[in-house]
Amino acid sequence: MLPDPSRAGGRSPAVTEGSAAAPSWPDLARPYISAGACNGAEAPTDPYFDAKKKRKVAEIYQALNSDPIDVATLRRMAISEGGLLTDEIRCKVWPKLLSVNTDDLPPLPAGKELREDNKDYQQVLLDVRRSLRRFPPGMPDDQREGLQEELIDIILHVLKRNPQLHYYQGYHDIVVTFLLVVGDRLATALVEKLSTHHLRDFMDPTMDNTKHILNYLMPIIDQVNPEVHDFMQSAEVGTIFALSWLITWFGHVLSDFRHVVRLYDFFLACHPLMPIYFAAVIVLHRKQEVLECECDMASVHHLLSQIPQDLPYESLISKAGEIFVQFPPSELAKETAQAAEAERTAASTFKDFELASVQQRPDTVLRQRFRERLRGEEQLRGKERTKSILTKPRTNRFVKLAVMGLTVALGAAALAVVKSALEWAPKFELEIFP
């Protein structure tokens, strides 16, 4: 059983002593600096956690202590405001979201064994050596170099065990995030599961499937703001500016580690295509800048490729959830396929995408009316969307669990996002949901 957060007396390593400020880089790095946050750490009770956060921590641990584990609630907690709050909690919840058994982790092979005659070793080595900015500033060189060696070994281990996977530049940006949060052994197991599911398309021999996922970006923007879409189309900017966002889950482009792990909470709990929805939300958030930019490819690409570091992440996460509810991948699949065809995508292994042909609406008049409503008042659109979502039938037992206690931060949007995640969860997490 996990500790009861209401009685835990341990100090959270996510907060410096005597401070109520949000965790800093060194504090976030502390889990593996001091032997790992996953080695039996108790639930945090620190002044940083106000009453609302304490209630959330208690609900997370209650879900973890349930038999069977209440993964629906864990997904909802990961999506809702603040995400999973601390690395100690992430160490316990991330494996549940990815259906990784932490009681039976395989030992890691020696680095020398992995590196001998490995076709990817030199490229991985170069990328990892260039990844200094991904480590906490002020970390001693010998400690950082040790972590970089672990990072290389994790990547090579996953590739060796899964020869169908192909390394891509940017993959290390995802792996290092897991390493910094959960340590090398658990990170290896989580990254392997992630690589064979959410990241599978990026690890094909070609970029065809990656391009296919990128092709969702413009249809999403078009549905929400046709003016921005048409401007970008006129500028012929394409979608390449969002490539590094997508394939690194924004780890390469965000400088604040807190924002990176907050997004990872969100993405791990959602449909595999959620990162492209979040990319669209960032573009839409900057609509005024885009429309005021010179309408040419170079200018718009330069603007969008420079991602702001002060984004309102919680509101953007909420907005991404709302847009996913309004325009799920199944509704966009036909339009996306017209831009580029792919034989298989990771999303196709999940129910939401498998049923795309059934769920798509052939009624173009209805789609036109829907777009016209989007151009109307934002408040009215929000009310209509909420009403539509809340009146949908919910017969799946996983969805019934997710209905309970939805946060104000995401409201009905959280329900539909969790619902989508849980629609494919039974395939992905058979051992958790017997």
Short mmCIF file of N, CA and C in Angstrom, two decimals, residues 78-80 262-263 266 274 278 281 312-322 410:
data_model
loop_
_atom_site.label_atom_id
_atom_site.label_comp_id
_atom_site.label_asym_id
_atom_site.label_seq_id
_atom_site.Cartn_x
_atom_site.Cartn_y
_atom_site.Cartn_z
N ALA A 78 -3.95 13.58 -14.12
CA ALA A 78 -2.83 14.01 -14.97
C ALA A 78 -3.24 15.10 -15.94
N ILE A 79 -4.49 15.08 -16.37
CA ILE A 79 -4.99 16.08 -17.31
C ILE A 79 -5.34 17.38 -16.60
N SER A 80 -5.92 17.30 -15.44
CA SER A 80 -6.49 18.48 -14.78
C SER A 80 -5.40 19.44 -14.31
N ARG A 262 4.88 18.88 -17.11
CA ARG A 262 3.43 19.11 -17.07
C ARG A 262 2.79 18.64 -18.37
N LEU A 263 3.42 18.93 -19.50
CA LEU A 263 2.89 18.46 -20.77
C LEU A 263 2.97 16.94 -20.89
N PHE A 266 0.05 15.39 -19.29
CA PHE A 266 -1.11 15.55 -20.15
C PHE A 266 -1.08 14.55 -21.31
N MET A 274 -2.70 13.82 -29.19
CA MET A 274 -2.88 15.07 -28.45
C MET A 274 -1.75 16.07 -28.64
N PHE A 278 -2.11 20.15 -29.26
CA PHE A 278 -1.47 21.19 -28.46
C PHE A 278 -0.65 22.12 -29.34
N VAL A 281 -2.98 24.54 -30.81
CA VAL A 281 -3.42 25.53 -29.81
C VAL A 281 -2.39 26.64 -29.65
N PRO A 312 0.65 30.44 -21.44
CA PRO A 312 -0.27 30.08 -20.35
C PRO A 312 -0.62 28.59 -20.45
N TYR A 313 0.24 27.75 -19.94
CA TYR A 313 0.15 26.31 -20.21
C TYR A 313 -1.15 25.69 -19.77
N GLU A 314 -1.64 26.04 -18.59
CA GLU A 314 -2.87 25.41 -18.11
C GLU A 314 -4.06 25.75 -19.01
N SER A 315 -4.17 27.01 -19.41
CA SER A 315 -5.29 27.37 -20.27
C SER A 315 -5.13 26.74 -21.66
N LEU A 316 -3.90 26.60 -22.14
CA LEU A 316 -3.67 25.96 -23.43
C LEU A 316 -4.00 24.47 -23.37
N ILE A 317 -3.66 23.83 -22.27
CA ILE A 317 -4.02 22.42 -22.10
C ILE A 317 -5.53 22.26 -22.10
N SER A 318 -6.20 23.15 -21.38
CA SER A 318 -7.66 23.11 -21.36
C SER A 318 -8.23 23.32 -22.76
N LYS A 319 -7.67 24.27 -23.49
CA LYS A 319 -8.14 24.55 -24.85
C LYS A 319 -7.90 23.37 -25.77
N ALA A 320 -6.74 22.73 -25.65
CA ALA A 320 -6.45 21.56 -26.48
C ALA A 320 -7.47 20.46 -26.22
N GLY A 321 -7.84 20.27 -24.95
CA GLY A 321 -8.85 19.29 -24.62
C GLY A 321 -10.20 19.63 -25.24
N GLU A 322 -10.55 20.91 -25.20
CA GLU A 322 -11.83 21.33 -25.78
C GLU A 322 -11.85 21.10 -27.29
N LEU A 410 -11.01 21.75 -16.42
CA LEU A 410 -11.30 21.25 -17.75
C LEU A 410 -12.77 20.95 -17.97
#
